[in-house]
CSV table of C-alpha atoms in Angstrom, one decimal:
chain,number,residue,atom,x,y,z
A,293,ARG,CA,33.9,57.5,39.3
A,294,ASN,CA,30.7,55.4,39.2
A,295,THR,CA,28.8,58.6,38.3
A,296,LYS,CA,31.0,59.2,35.3
A,297,LYS,CA,30.6,55.7,34.0
A,298,GLN,CA,26.8,55.6,34.3
A,299,PRO,CA,26.0,57.5,31.1
A,300,LYS,CA,28.4,55.2,29.2
A,301,MET,CA,26.6,52.1,30.6
A,302,GLU,CA,23.2,53.5,29.6
A,303,MET,CA,24.5,54.1,26.1
A,304,VAL,CA,25.8,50.5,25.9
A,305,VAL,CA,22.6,49.0,27.2
A,306,THR,CA,20.5,51.2,24.8
A,307,ALA,CA,22.7,50.1,21.9
A,308,ILE,CA,22.4,46.3,22.8
A,309,ALA,CA,18.6,46.7,23.3
A,310,GLY,CA,18.2,48.4,19.9
A,311,ASP,CA,20.3,45.7,18.3
A,312,LEU,CA,18.1,42.9,19.8
A,313,VAL,CA,14.9,44.7,18.8
A,314,ASN,CA,16.2,45.0,15.2
A,315,ARG,CA,17.2,41.3,15.1
A,316,PHE,CA,13.8,40.3,16.5
A,317,ILE,CA,12.0,42.4,13.9
A,318,SER,CA,14.3,40.9,11.2
A,319,PHE,CA,13.5,37.4,12.5
A,320,LEU,CA,9.7,38.1,12.4
A,321,ILE,CA,10.0,39.4,8.9
A,322,LYS,CA,11.9,36.4,7.7
A,323,LYS,CA,9.5,34.1,9.5
A,324,HIS,CA,6.5,35.8,7.8
A,325,GLU,CA,8.3,35.5,4.5
A,326,SER,CA,9.0,31.9,5.1
A,327,HIS,CA,5.3,31.2,5.9
A,328,ALA,CA,4.2,33.0,2.8
A,329,ASN,CA,6.8,31.2,0.7
A,330,LEU,CA,5.8,27.8,2.1
A,331,GLU,CA,2.1,28.5,1.5
A,332,LYS,CA,2.9,29.3,-2.2
A,333,LYS,CA,4.9,26.1,-2.5
A,334,VAL,CA,2.1,24.0,-1.1
A,335,GLU,CA,-0.4,25.7,-3.3
A,336,ARG,CA,1.8,25.0,-6.3
A,337,LEU,CA,2.2,21.4,-5.3
A,338,GLN,CA,-1.6,20.9,-5.1
A,339,GLN,CA,-2.0,22.4,-8.6
A,340,LEU,CA,0.7,20.2,-10.1
A,341,LEU,CA,-0.8,17.1,-8.4
A,342,LEU,CA,-4.2,17.9,-9.9
A,343,ARG,CA,-2.8,18.1,-13.4
A,344,ILE,CA,-0.7,15.0,-13.1
A,345,HIS,CA,-3.5,13.0,-11.5
A,346,MET,CA,-5.8,14.0,-14.3
A,347,VAL,CA,-3.3,12.7,-16.9
A,348,VAL,CA,-2.6,9.5,-15.0
A,349,GLU,CA,-6.3,8.7,-14.6
A,350,GLU,CA,-6.9,9.3,-18.3
A,351,ALA,CA,-3.9,7.2,-19.4
A,352,GLU,CA,-5.0,4.3,-17.1
A,353,GLY,CA,-8.3,4.2,-19.0
A,354,ARG,CA,-6.6,3.6,-22.4
A,355,TYR,CA,-5.0,0.7,-24.1
A,356,ILE,CA,-1.3,1.5,-24.3
A,357,THR,CA,0.8,-0.8,-26.3
A,358,ASN,CA,4.0,1.3,-26.4
A,359,SER,CA,6.4,0.1,-23.8
A,360,ARG,CA,8.1,3.5,-23.4
A,361,MET,CA,4.7,5.1,-22.8
A,362,LEU,CA,4.1,2.6,-20.0
A,363,LEU,CA,7.4,3.4,-18.4
A,364,GLU,CA,6.5,7.1,-18.5
A,365,LEU,CA,3.1,6.3,-17.0
A,366,LYS,CA,4.8,4.5,-14.2
A,367,ARG,CA,7.1,7.4,-13.5
A,368,LEU,CA,4.2,9.8,-13.4
A,369,SER,CA,2.3,7.6,-11.0
A,370,GLU,CA,5.2,7.2,-8.7
A,371,ALA,CA,5.9,11.0,-8.7
A,372,MET,CA,2.2,11.7,-8.1
A,373,TYR,CA,2.0,9.4,-5.0
A,374,GLN,CA,5.2,10.8,-3.7
A,375,GLY,CA,3.8,14.3,-4.0
A,376,TYR,CA,0.6,13.3,-2.1
A,377,HIS,CA,2.8,11.8,0.6
A,378,VAL,CA,4.9,15.0,1.1
A,379,LEU,CA,1.7,17.0,1.2
A,380,ASP,CA,0.2,14.8,3.9
A,381,THR,CA,3.5,14.9,5.8
A,382,ILE,CA,3.4,18.7,6.0
A,383,LYS,CA,-0.2,18.6,7.2
A,384,TYR,CA,0.6,15.7,9.5
A,385,LYS,CA,3.5,17.4,11.3
A,386,ALA,CA,1.5,20.6,11.6
A,387,LEU,CA,-1.4,18.8,13.2
A,388,CYS,CA,1.0,16.9,15.5
A,389,SER,CA,2.3,20.2,16.9
A,390,THR,CA,-1.2,21.3,17.9
A,391,ARG,CA,-2.7,18.1,19.4
A,392,ASP,CA,-2.4,17.1,23.0
A,393,GLU,CA,-0.6,13.7,23.2
A,394,LYS,CA,-2.3,12.6,26.3
A,395,LYS,CA,-5.8,13.8,25.8
A,396,VAL,CA,-7.7,13.2,22.5
A,397,SER,CA,-10.5,15.5,21.8
A,398,SER,CA,-13.6,14.0,20.2
A,399,SER,CA,-13.9,17.1,18.0
A,400,SER,CA,-12.5,16.8,14.5
A,401,ASN,CA,-13.0,20.4,13.3
A,402,ALA,CA,-11.3,21.1,10.0
A,403,LEU,CA,-8.0,22.9,10.2
A,404,SER,CA,-7.1,25.1,7.3
A,405,LEU,CA,-3.9,24.5,5.4
A,406,THR,CA,-2.7,28.0,6.2
A,407,ASN,CA,-3.1,27.5,10.0
A,408,SER,CA,-1.4,24.1,9.7
A,409,ILE,CA,1.6,25.7,8.0
A,410,LYS,CA,1.9,28.3,10.8
A,411,CYS,CA,1.6,25.7,13.5
A,412,PHE,CA,4.2,23.6,11.5
A,413,HIS,CA,6.7,26.4,11.9
A,414,THR,CA,6.0,27.4,15.5
A,415,ASN,CA,6.2,24.0,17.2
A,416,SER,CA,8.8,21.2,16.9
A,417,THR,CA,6.9,18.5,18.7
A,418,ASN,CA,8.0,15.1,17.4
A,419,CYS,CA,5.2,12.8,16.4
A,420,PHE,CA,5.4,9.7,14.3
A,421,HIS,CA,7.8,11.0,11.7
A,422,THR,CA,10.3,11.4,14.5
A,423,THR,CA,13.3,11.0,12.4
A,424,ARG,CA,12.2,13.5,9.8
A,425,SER,CA,13.2,17.1,10.7
A,426,THR,CA,11.6,20.2,9.4
A,427,THR,CA,14.6,20.8,7.2
A,428,THR,CA,14.3,17.4,5.7
A,429,ILE,CA,10.6,18.0,4.9
A,430,PHE,CA,11.4,21.3,3.3
A,431,HIS,CA,14.0,19.6,1.2
A,432,ASP,CA,11.5,16.9,0.2
A,433,LEU,CA,9.0,19.5,-0.7
A,434,ASP,CA,11.5,21.4,-2.9
A,435,SER,CA,12.7,18.1,-4.5
A,436,VAL,CA,9.1,16.9,-5.3
A,437,LEU,CA,8.2,20.3,-6.7
A,438,GLU,CA,11.2,20.4,-9.0
A,439,ASN,CA,10.5,16.8,-10.1
A,440,LEU,CA,6.8,17.5,-10.8
A,441,GLU,CA,7.5,20.8,-12.5
A,442,THR,CA,9.9,19.0,-14.9
A,443,MET,CA,7.4,16.2,-15.6
A,444,VAL,CA,4.5,18.6,-16.3
A,445,SER,CA,6.6,20.6,-18.7
A,446,ASN,CA,7.7,17.5,-20.6
A,447,MET,CA,4.5,15.6,-20.7
A,448,THR,CA,2.9,17.3,-23.7
A,449,GLU,CA,3.9,14.6,-26.1
A,450,PHE,CA,2.7,11.9,-23.7
A,451,VAL,CA,-0.7,13.5,-23.5
A,452,VAL,CA,-1.0,13.7,-27.3
A,453,LEU,CA,0.0,10.1,-27.7
A,454,VAL,CA,-2.4,8.9,-24.9
A,455,GLY,CA,-5.2,10.8,-26.8
A,456,GLY,CA,-4.6,8.5,-29.8
A,457,CYS,CA,-4.9,5.3,-27.7
A,458,GLU,CA,-8.2,3.4,-27.7
A,459,ARG,CA,-10.4,3.9,-24.6
A,460,MET,CA,-11.2,0.9,-22.4
A,461,PRO,CA,-14.9,0.2,-21.9
A,462,ARG,CA,-16.3,1.7,-18.7
A,463,SER,CA,-17.3,-0.8,-16.0
A,464,PRO,CA,-21.0,-0.8,-14.9
A,465,TYR,CA,-22.0,1.7,-12.2
A,466,ASP,CA,-22.5,-1.0,-9.6
A,467,THR,CA,-18.8,-1.8,-9.8
A,468,TYR,CA,-18.2,1.3,-7.7
A,469,LEU,CA,-20.9,0.7,-5.1
A,470,TYR,CA,-18.2,-0.7,-2.8
A,471,ILE,CA,-15.2,1.4,-2.3
A,472,ASP,CA,-12.9,-1.7,-2.1
A,473,ASN,CA,-14.4,-3.2,-5.3
A,474,PHE,CA,-11.5,-2.2,-7.5
A,475,MET,CA,-7.9,-3.1,-8.1
A,476,PHE,CA,-5.6,-0.3,-6.9
A,477,GLY,CA,-2.5,0.5,-9.0
A,478,ARG,CA,-0.8,-2.2,-11.1
A,479,GLN,CA,-2.2,-0.5,-14.3
A,480,VAL,CA,1.2,-0.5,-16.0
A,481,GLU,CA,1.8,-4.2,-15.1
A,482,LYS,CA,-1.7,-5.1,-16.3
A,483,GLN,CA,-1.0,-3.4,-19.7
A,484,GLN,CA,2.3,-5.1,-20.0
A,485,ILE,CA,0.8,-8.5,-19.4
A,486,MET,CA,-2.0,-7.8,-21.9
A,487,ASN,CA,0.5,-6.7,-24.5
A,488,VAL,CA,2.3,-10.1,-24.1
A,489,LEU,CA,-0.9,-12.1,-24.4
A,490,LEU,CA,-2.2,-10.3,-27.4
A,491,GLN,CA,1.0,-10.6,-29.4
A,492,GLU,CA,1.7,-13.4,-31.8
A,493,ASN,CA,4.2,-16.0,-30.7
A,494,ILE,CA,7.6,-15.9,-32.4
A,495,PRO,CA,8.7,-19.0,-34.5
A,496,PRO,CA,8.6,-21.9,-33.9
A,497,PHE,CA,5.2,-20.6,-32.5
A,498,ALA,CA,5.4,-22.6,-29.2
A,499,PRO,CA,3.4,-21.1,-26.4
A,500,THR,CA,5.0,-18.0,-24.8
A,501,VAL,CA,5.6,-18.5,-21.1
A,502,LEU,CA,5.4,-15.4,-18.8
A,503,PRO,CA,6.5,-16.0,-15.1
A,504,ILE,CA,5.1,-13.5,-12.6
A,505,ILE,CA,7.1,-13.6,-9.4
A,506,SER,CA,6.6,-11.9,-6.0
A,507,THR,CA,6.3,-12.5,-2.3
A,508,ASN,CA,3.1,-13.6,-0.7
A,509,ARG,CA,0.0,-11.4,-0.7
A,510,VAL,CA,1.0,-8.6,-3.0
A,511,GLY,CA,-1.7,-9.2,-5.6
A,512,LYS,CA,-0.3,-11.6,-8.2
A,513,LYS,CA,-3.5,-13.6,-8.6
A,514,THR,CA,-5.7,-10.5,-8.4
A,515,LEU,CA,-3.6,-8.9,-11.2
A,516,VAL,CA,-3.8,-12.0,-13.4
A,517,ALA,CA,-7.6,-12.4,-12.7
A,518,HIS,CA,-8.2,-8.8,-13.9
A,519,VAL,CA,-6.2,-9.4,-17.0
A,520,CYS,CA,-8.2,-12.6,-17.8
A,521,ASN,CA,-11.5,-10.7,-17.3
A,522,ASN,CA,-10.6,-8.0,-19.7
A,523,ASP,CA,-12.8,-8.0,-22.8
A,524,ARG,CA,-9.9,-8.0,-25.2
A,525,VAL,CA,-8.3,-10.9,-23.6
A,526,ARG,CA,-11.5,-12.9,-23.3
A,527,SER,CA,-12.3,-12.4,-27.0
A,528,HIS,CA,-8.7,-13.2,-28.0
A,529,PHE,CA,-8.6,-16.7,-26.4
A,530,SER,CA,-11.2,-19.3,-27.0
A,531,LEU,CA,-10.3,-21.1,-23.7
A,532,ILE,CA,-8.7,-20.0,-20.4
A,533,LEU,CA,-7.5,-22.8,-18.1
A,534,ARG,CA,-6.4,-22.4,-14.4
A,535,LEU,CA,-4.2,-25.2,-13.1
A,536,LYS,CA,-2.2,-25.9,-10.0
A,537,GLY,CA,1.4,-26.4,-10.8
A,538,GLU,CA,1.7,-29.5,-8.5
A,539,SER,CA,-0.9,-31.3,-10.6
A,540,ILE,CA,0.7,-30.8,-14.1
A,541,HIS,CA,2.5,-34.2,-13.9
A,542,LYS,CA,-1.0,-35.7,-14.0
A,543,THR,CA,-1.8,-33.9,-17.3
A,544,GLU,CA,-2.1,-36.4,-20.1
A,545,HIS,CA,-0.7,-35.9,-23.6
A,546,GLY,CA,-4.1,-35.5,-25.1
A,547,ALA,CA,-5.3,-33.0,-22.5
A,548,PHE,CA,-4.8,-30.0,-24.7
A,549,VAL,CA,-7.0,-30.3,-27.8
A,550,PRO,CA,-6.2,-27.7,-30.6
A,551,THR,CA,-9.6,-25.9,-30.3
A,552,GLY,CA,-8.1,-22.4,-30.8
A,553,ARG,CA,-5.9,-20.0,-28.8
A,554,THR,CA,-5.7,-21.1,-25.2
A,555,LEU,CA,-4.4,-19.3,-22.1
A,556,VAL,CA,-3.1,-21.5,-19.3
A,557,VAL,CA,-2.6,-19.9,-15.8
A,558,LEU,CA,-0.3,-22.0,-13.6
A,559,GLU,CA,0.2,-21.4,-9.9
A,560,PHE,CA,3.3,-22.9,-8.4
A,561,THR,CA,3.7,-23.1,-4.6
A,562,SER,CA,6.8,-25.3,-4.9
A,563,ASP,CA,9.5,-25.8,-7.5
A,564,ILE,CA,9.3,-28.3,-10.3
A,565,ASP,CA,12.0,-30.3,-11.9
A,566,ASP,CA,13.0,-29.6,-15.5
A,567,VAL,CA,12.0,-33.1,-16.8
A,568,SER,CA,8.4,-32.8,-15.5
A,569,TRP,CA,8.2,-29.3,-16.9
A,570,GLN,CA,9.4,-30.2,-20.4
A,571,LYS,CA,7.0,-33.1,-20.5
A,572,PHE,CA,4.1,-30.8,-19.7
A,573,TYR,CA,5.3,-28.0,-22.0
A,574,SER,CA,5.5,-30.5,-24.9
A,575,THR,CA,1.8,-31.3,-24.4
A,576,THR,CA,0.9,-27.6,-24.6
A,577,ARG,CA,2.4,-27.3,-28.1
A,578,ARG,CA,-0.8,-28.9,-29.4
A,579,MET,CA,-2.7,-25.9,-28.4
A,580,GLY,CA,-3.8,-23.4,-31.0
A,581,LYS,CA,-1.4,-20.9,-32.6
A,582,GLY,CA,-1.0,-17.9,-30.3
A,583,SER,CA,-1.6,-19.7,-27.1
A,584,LYS,CA,0.1,-18.4,-23.9
A,585,ILE,CA,1.1,-19.7,-20.4
A,586,ILE,CA,1.2,-17.5,-17.3
A,587,ILE,CA,3.1,-18.8,-14.3
A,588,ILE,CA,2.4,-17.4,-10.8
A,589,SER,CA,4.8,-18.1,-8.0
A,590,ARG,CA,6.8,-16.6,-5.1
A,591,ILE,CA,9.7,-18.9,-5.9
A,592,GLU,CA,12.4,-17.1,-7.8
A,593,SER,CA,13.8,-20.3,-9.4
A,594,VAL,CA,10.5,-20.9,-11.3
A,595,SER,CA,11.3,-17.9,-13.5
A,596,ARG,CA,13.8,-20.1,-15.4
A,597,LEU,CA,10.7,-21.8,-17.0
A,598,GLY,CA,9.8,-18.6,-18.9
A,599,THR,CA,10.4,-18.0,-22.6
A,600,ILE,CA,10.5,-14.3,-22.1
A,601,ARG,CA,11.7,-12.0,-19.3
A,602,PRO,CA,9.8,-12.6,-16.0
A,603,MET,CA,7.8,-9.9,-14.3
A,604,HIS,CA,8.6,-9.2,-10.7
A,605,LEU,CA,5.9,-7.6,-8.6
A,606,ASN,CA,7.0,-5.5,-5.6
A,607,SER,CA,5.0,-4.5,-2.6
A,608,LEU,CA,3.4,-1.1,-2.8
A,609,SER,CA,5.6,1.8,-1.9
A,610,LEU,CA,4.8,3.7,1.4
A,611,GLU,CA,3.4,6.6,-0.6
A,612,GLU,CA,1.1,4.3,-2.6
A,613,TYR,CA,0.1,2.2,0.4
A,614,SER,CA,-0.7,5.3,2.5
A,615,TYR,CA,-2.8,6.8,-0.3
A,616,LEU,CA,-4.7,3.5,-0.8
A,617,PHE,CA,-5.4,3.1,3.0
A,618,LYS,CA,-6.9,6.5,3.2
A,619,VAL,CA,-9.1,5.9,0.2
A,620,LEU,CA,-10.3,2.7,1.8
A,621,ALA,CA,-10.7,4.1,5.3
A,622,PHE,CA,-12.6,7.3,4.4
A,623,GLY,CA,-14.7,5.9,1.6
A,624,SER,CA,-16.9,8.7,0.3
A,625,THR,CA,-15.8,11.0,3.1
A,626,ASN,CA,-13.3,13.8,2.2
A,627,PRO,CA,-10.1,13.3,4.4
A,628,ASP,CA,-9.5,17.1,4.2
A,629,ASP,CA,-12.7,17.6,6.3
A,630,HIS,CA,-11.3,15.4,9.1
A,631,PRO,CA,-7.6,16.3,9.5
A,632,ARG,CA,-7.3,14.5,12.9
A,633,LEU,CA,-8.7,11.3,11.4
A,634,SER,CA,-6.3,11.7,8.5
A,635,LEU,CA,-3.5,12.0,11.1
A,636,VAL,CA,-4.4,8.7,12.7
A,637,ALA,CA,-4.7,7.0,9.3
A,638,SER,CA,-1.2,8.3,8.3
A,639,GLU,CA,0.3,6.9,11.5
A,640,LEU,CA,-1.4,3.5,11.1
A,641,ALA,CA,-0.5,3.2,7.4
A,642,VAL,CA,3.2,3.2,8.3
A,643,LEU,CA,2.8,0.9,11.3
A,644,MET,CA,1.0,-1.7,9.2
A,645,GLY,CA,4.1,-2.3,7.2
A,646,GLY,CA,2.4,-2.6,3.8
A,647,SER,CA,0.1,-5.5,4.5
A,648,LEU,CA,-2.9,-5.4,2.1
A,649,VAL,CA,-5.0,-7.8,4.3
A,650,VAL,CA,-4.5,-5.7,7.5
A,651,ALA,CA,-5.2,-2.5,5.5
A,652,ASN,CA,-8.5,-3.8,4.3
A,653,VAL,CA,-9.5,-5.1,7.7
A,654,CYS,CA,-8.7,-1.8,9.5
A,655,ALA,CA,-10.2,0.3,6.7
A,656,ASP,CA,-13.5,-1.6,6.9
A,657,ILE,CA,-13.9,-1.0,10.6
A,658,PHE,CA,-12.9,2.7,10.2
A,659,ARG,CA,-15.5,3.3,7.5
A,660,LYS,CA,-18.2,2.0,9.8
A,661,ASN,CA,-17.2,4.3,12.7
A,662,GLN,CA,-15.6,7.6,11.8
A,663,ASN,CA,-15.1,8.7,15.3
A,664,LEU,CA,-11.8,10.2,16.4
A,665,GLN,CA,-11.6,8.4,19.8
A,666,PHE,CA,-12.4,5.1,18.2
A,667,TRP,CA,-9.7,5.5,15.6
A,668,GLN,CA,-7.2,6.6,18.2
A,669,HIS,CA,-8.2,3.5,20.3
A,670,ILE,CA,-7.5,1.2,17.4
A,671,LEU,CA,-4.2,3.0,16.7
A,672,ASN,CA,-3.1,2.6,20.3
A,673,LYS,CA,-4.0,-1.1,20.1
A,674,TYR,CA,-1.9,-1.6,17.1
A,675,ARG,CA,1.1,0.2,18.7
A,676,ASN,CA,0.9,-2.1,21.6
A,677,PHE,CA,0.5,-5.1,19.3
A,678,LEU,CA,3.7,-4.1,17.3
A,679,ALA,CA,5.7,-3.4,20.5
A,680,ASN,CA,4.7,-6.8,21.9
A,681,ASN,CA,5.7,-8.7,18.8
A,682,PHE,CA,9.0,-6.8,18.4
A,683,SER,CA,9.7,-7.6,22.1
A,684,VAL,CA,9.0,-11.3,21.7
A,685,PHE,CA,9.9,-12.1,18.1
A,686,CYS,CA,12.2,-9.1,17.1
A,687,GLU,CA,10.3,-8.7,13.8
A,688,HIS,CA,7.4,-6.9,12.3
A,689,PRO,CA,4.3,-9.1,12.2
A,690,LYS,CA,4.1,-8.8,8.4
A,691,LEU,CA,7.5,-10.4,8.1
A,692,LEU,CA,6.6,-13.1,10.6
A,693,ILE,CA,3.5,-14.0,8.5
A,694,GLU,CA,5.5,-14.1,5.3
A,695,ARG,CA,7.9,-16.5,7.0
A,696,ASP,CA,5.0,-18.7,8.1
A,697,ARG,CA,5.5,-17.9,11.7
A,698,PRO,CA,2.8,-17.2,14.3
A,699,VAL,CA,1.9,-13.7,15.5
A,700,ASP,CA,0.7,-12.7,19.0
A,701,ILE,CA,-2.5,-10.7,18.6
A,702,SER,CA,-3.5,-10.6,22.3
A,703,LYS,CA,-2.8,-6.8,22.4
A,704,LEU,CA,-5.5,-6.3,19.7
A,705,VAL,CA,-8.1,-8.1,21.9
A,706,SER,CA,-9.5,-6.1,24.8
A,707,SER,CA,-11.0,-9.1,26.6
A,708,THR,CA,-7.8,-11.1,27.2
A,709,SER,CA,-4.3,-10.8,28.4
A,710,ALA,CA,-3.3,-14.4,27.6
A,711,PRO,CA,-1.1,-15.0,24.5
A,712,LEU,CA,-3.3,-15.4,21.5
A,713,ARG,CA,-1.4,-16.9,18.6
A,714,LEU,CA,-2.4,-16.2,15.0
A,715,MET,CA,-1.2,-18.8,12.5
A,716,PRO,CA,0.0,-17.8,9.0
A,717,PRO,CA,-3.0,-16.9,6.7
A,718,HIS,CA,-4.1,-19.0,3.8
A,719,CYS,CA,-6.6,-18.6,1.0
A,720,GLU,CA,-9.8,-20.7,1.0
A,721,ASP,CA,-12.9,-20.8,-1.2
A,722,ASP,CA,-16.1,-19.5,0.3
A,723,ASP,CA,-17.5,-23.0,0.7
A,724,SER,CA,-14.9,-23.9,3.3
A,725,THR,CA,-15.8,-27.1,5.2
A,726,ARG,CA,-14.0,-26.2,8.4
A,727,ASP,CA,-16.0,-26.9,11.5
A,728,LEU,CA,-14.1,-24.4,13.7
A,729,PRO,CA,-15.9,-21.4,15.2
A,730,LYS,CA,-15.5,-18.4,12.9
A,731,VAL,CA,-14.7,-14.9,14.0
A,732,ARG,CA,-14.2,-11.8,11.8
A,733,TYR,CA,-10.8,-10.2,12.3
A,734,GLY,CA,-12.3,-6.7,12.2
A,735,ASP,CA,-14.9,-7.5,14.9
A,736,LEU,CA,-12.1,-8.8,17.1
A,737,ILE,CA,-10.0,-5.7,16.7
A,738,ALA,CA,-13.1,-3.4,17.2
A,739,GLY,CA,-13.9,-5.3,20.4
A,740,SER,CA,-17.4,-6.3,19.3
A,741,VAL,CA,-16.8,-10.0,19.9
A,742,VAL,CA,-15.1,-12.2,22.5
A,743,PRO,CA,-12.7,-14.8,21.1
A,744,PRO,CA,-13.6,-18.5,21.8
A,745,ARG,CA,-11.4,-20.2,24.3
A,746,GLU,CA,-10.8,-23.1,21.9
A,747,LYS,CA,-9.1,-23.0,18.5
A,748,PHE,CA,-11.1,-20.9,16.0
A,749,GLU,CA,-10.9,-19.6,12.5
A,750,LEU,CA,-10.3,-15.9,12.0
A,751,VAL,CA,-11.7,-14.5,8.8
A,752,GLY,CA,-9.4,-11.7,7.8
A,753,TRP,CA,-10.6,-10.4,4.5
A,754,GLU,CA,-13.1,-11.5,1.9
A,755,SER,CA,-12.2,-9.9,-1.4
A,756,ARG,CA,-15.0,-8.5,-3.6
A,757,ILE,CA,-12.8,-8.6,-6.8
A,758,PRO,CA,-11.5,-11.6,-8.8
A,759,PRO,CA,-10.4,-14.1,-7.8
A,760,TYR,CA,-12.8,-13.6,-4.8
A,761,LYS,CA,-10.6,-15.2,-2.2
A,762,LYS,CA,-11.2,-15.3,1.5
A,763,TYR,CA,-8.1,-14.9,3.7
A,764,VAL,CA,-8.4,-16.9,6.9
A,765,ASN,CA,-6.2,-17.7,9.8
A,766,VAL,CA,-6.3,-20.3,12.6
A,767,ALA,CA,-6.0,-18.7,16.0
A,768,MET,CA,-5.6,-20.3,19.4
A,769,PHE,CA,-4.5,-19.4,22.9
A,770,SER,CA,-0.9,-20.5,23.4
A,771,GLY,CA,-1.8,-22.9,26.3
A,772,GLU,CA,-3.5,-25.2,23.8
A,773,VAL,CA,-0.6,-25.8,21.5
A,774,ASN,CA,3.2,-26.2,21.7
A,775,VAL,CA,4.3,-23.0,20.0
A,776,SER,CA,8.0,-23.6,20.7
A,777,GLU,CA,8.3,-25.1,17.2
A,778,HIS,CA,7.3,-21.7,15.6
A,779,VAL,CA,8.5,-19.1,18.1
A,780,VAL,CA,11.9,-17.5,17.8
A,781,SER,CA,14.0,-16.7,20.9
A,782,PRO,CA,12.9,-13.6,22.8
A,783,CYS,CA,14.5,-10.4,21.7
A,784,LYS,CA,16.8,-8.7,24.2
A,785,LYS,CA,16.5,-5.3,22.5
A,786,ARG,CA,13.5,-3.3,23.7
A,787,ILE,CA,11.8,-1.2,21.0
A,788,ARG,CA,9.6,1.7,22.2
A,789,PHE,CA,6.8,3.2,20.3
A,790,SER,CA,5.9,6.8,21.1
């Protein structure tokens, strides 16, 4: 009986084997087609980004007074940075699938986009974007492509209108000698502020008051300083005054002499009562016709003082922030030539949580040493730094700083294991009279200096653009100060960083 069944068994096995072979061949064909399809989509994305970036850059160099055109420019900019982010995500995930997580090679040979796409499909290693599946990234790519295709097909009228706008004068060449010697983004907001300043006041011709509200350290004063330094604004106003909001009650009635149009920039760090404000505002009515007042504050209630709708500045989106950090970190180097360095920069950009100060600090030390092992060492330090602060304070260090709470930076310092507290930063003029020892934040992270055992001043970032502020912190080892007043209760929930 077994002899009679053997031919039938062989036929069944042969049929199953043939079916498996056909399925495998079909799988390989579909996989090859998927690779080819993805390559075409990525190539198309790069072409669209080139076209939109060209239009955005040209529009940012023109005086645009049409509010709808400014909204369209903002939409184009946001879509552009989102496209760059999706493109980097694809490259990033592909590179994560090829690198050894435990050993970091010092070699940074360029990896072609085609090979990256193939690796992206053949390995599902989780790395950094752990919550983002391949399917999600494909969906993002299709969504971005559809959005950019629509924008490109509908921007003909925008391009024509931009061509009719007056060009802004070019800055001198030495403006670009330093890669961080420029204001990133905020071009739409800058144009909106300028449009308000250059318009005539409505009857009864009292000074227009524009409040600019945002959280700490997102660039309010930098934005206003760039507006005030614009040639059109400087020639429009005969006088530009900068005052502290807390000192306006000392302003005498005859302080504002009608010598022409005047622009007053007020910075409020605390609220002001309505009586004091009305008293001050009545004195400004003596300024020349067309005078304006700009209020800068992080306090939302101050917006009630405006005579027009306030402007709210948000932090940079992740896409914008990641793009900015790479521009600062690589300087004149092309990130595409160093994909593994670009991978580290992408990871660190998200971990930093949108802090402009930390971005400039890390970018400065990265530009000075573009070595993969060094960048990976700094990345590992920052991971440990975040894990430590989440474990102790249950919050991201950026949020702690914004709430005026100390941050433990001991994991960023190689020479100590004792808790090293960093107090909330503040802005000081360059001629600071502090007698404390001074240490640069970048040197501390890079490990080129040893922190003093006593209290010291940590210089975080010295801006090269107006208003030329120096961001400093006071740092001290926790044994020297009672930190219980500032520290929240330890977090029971453990947060792991891969």
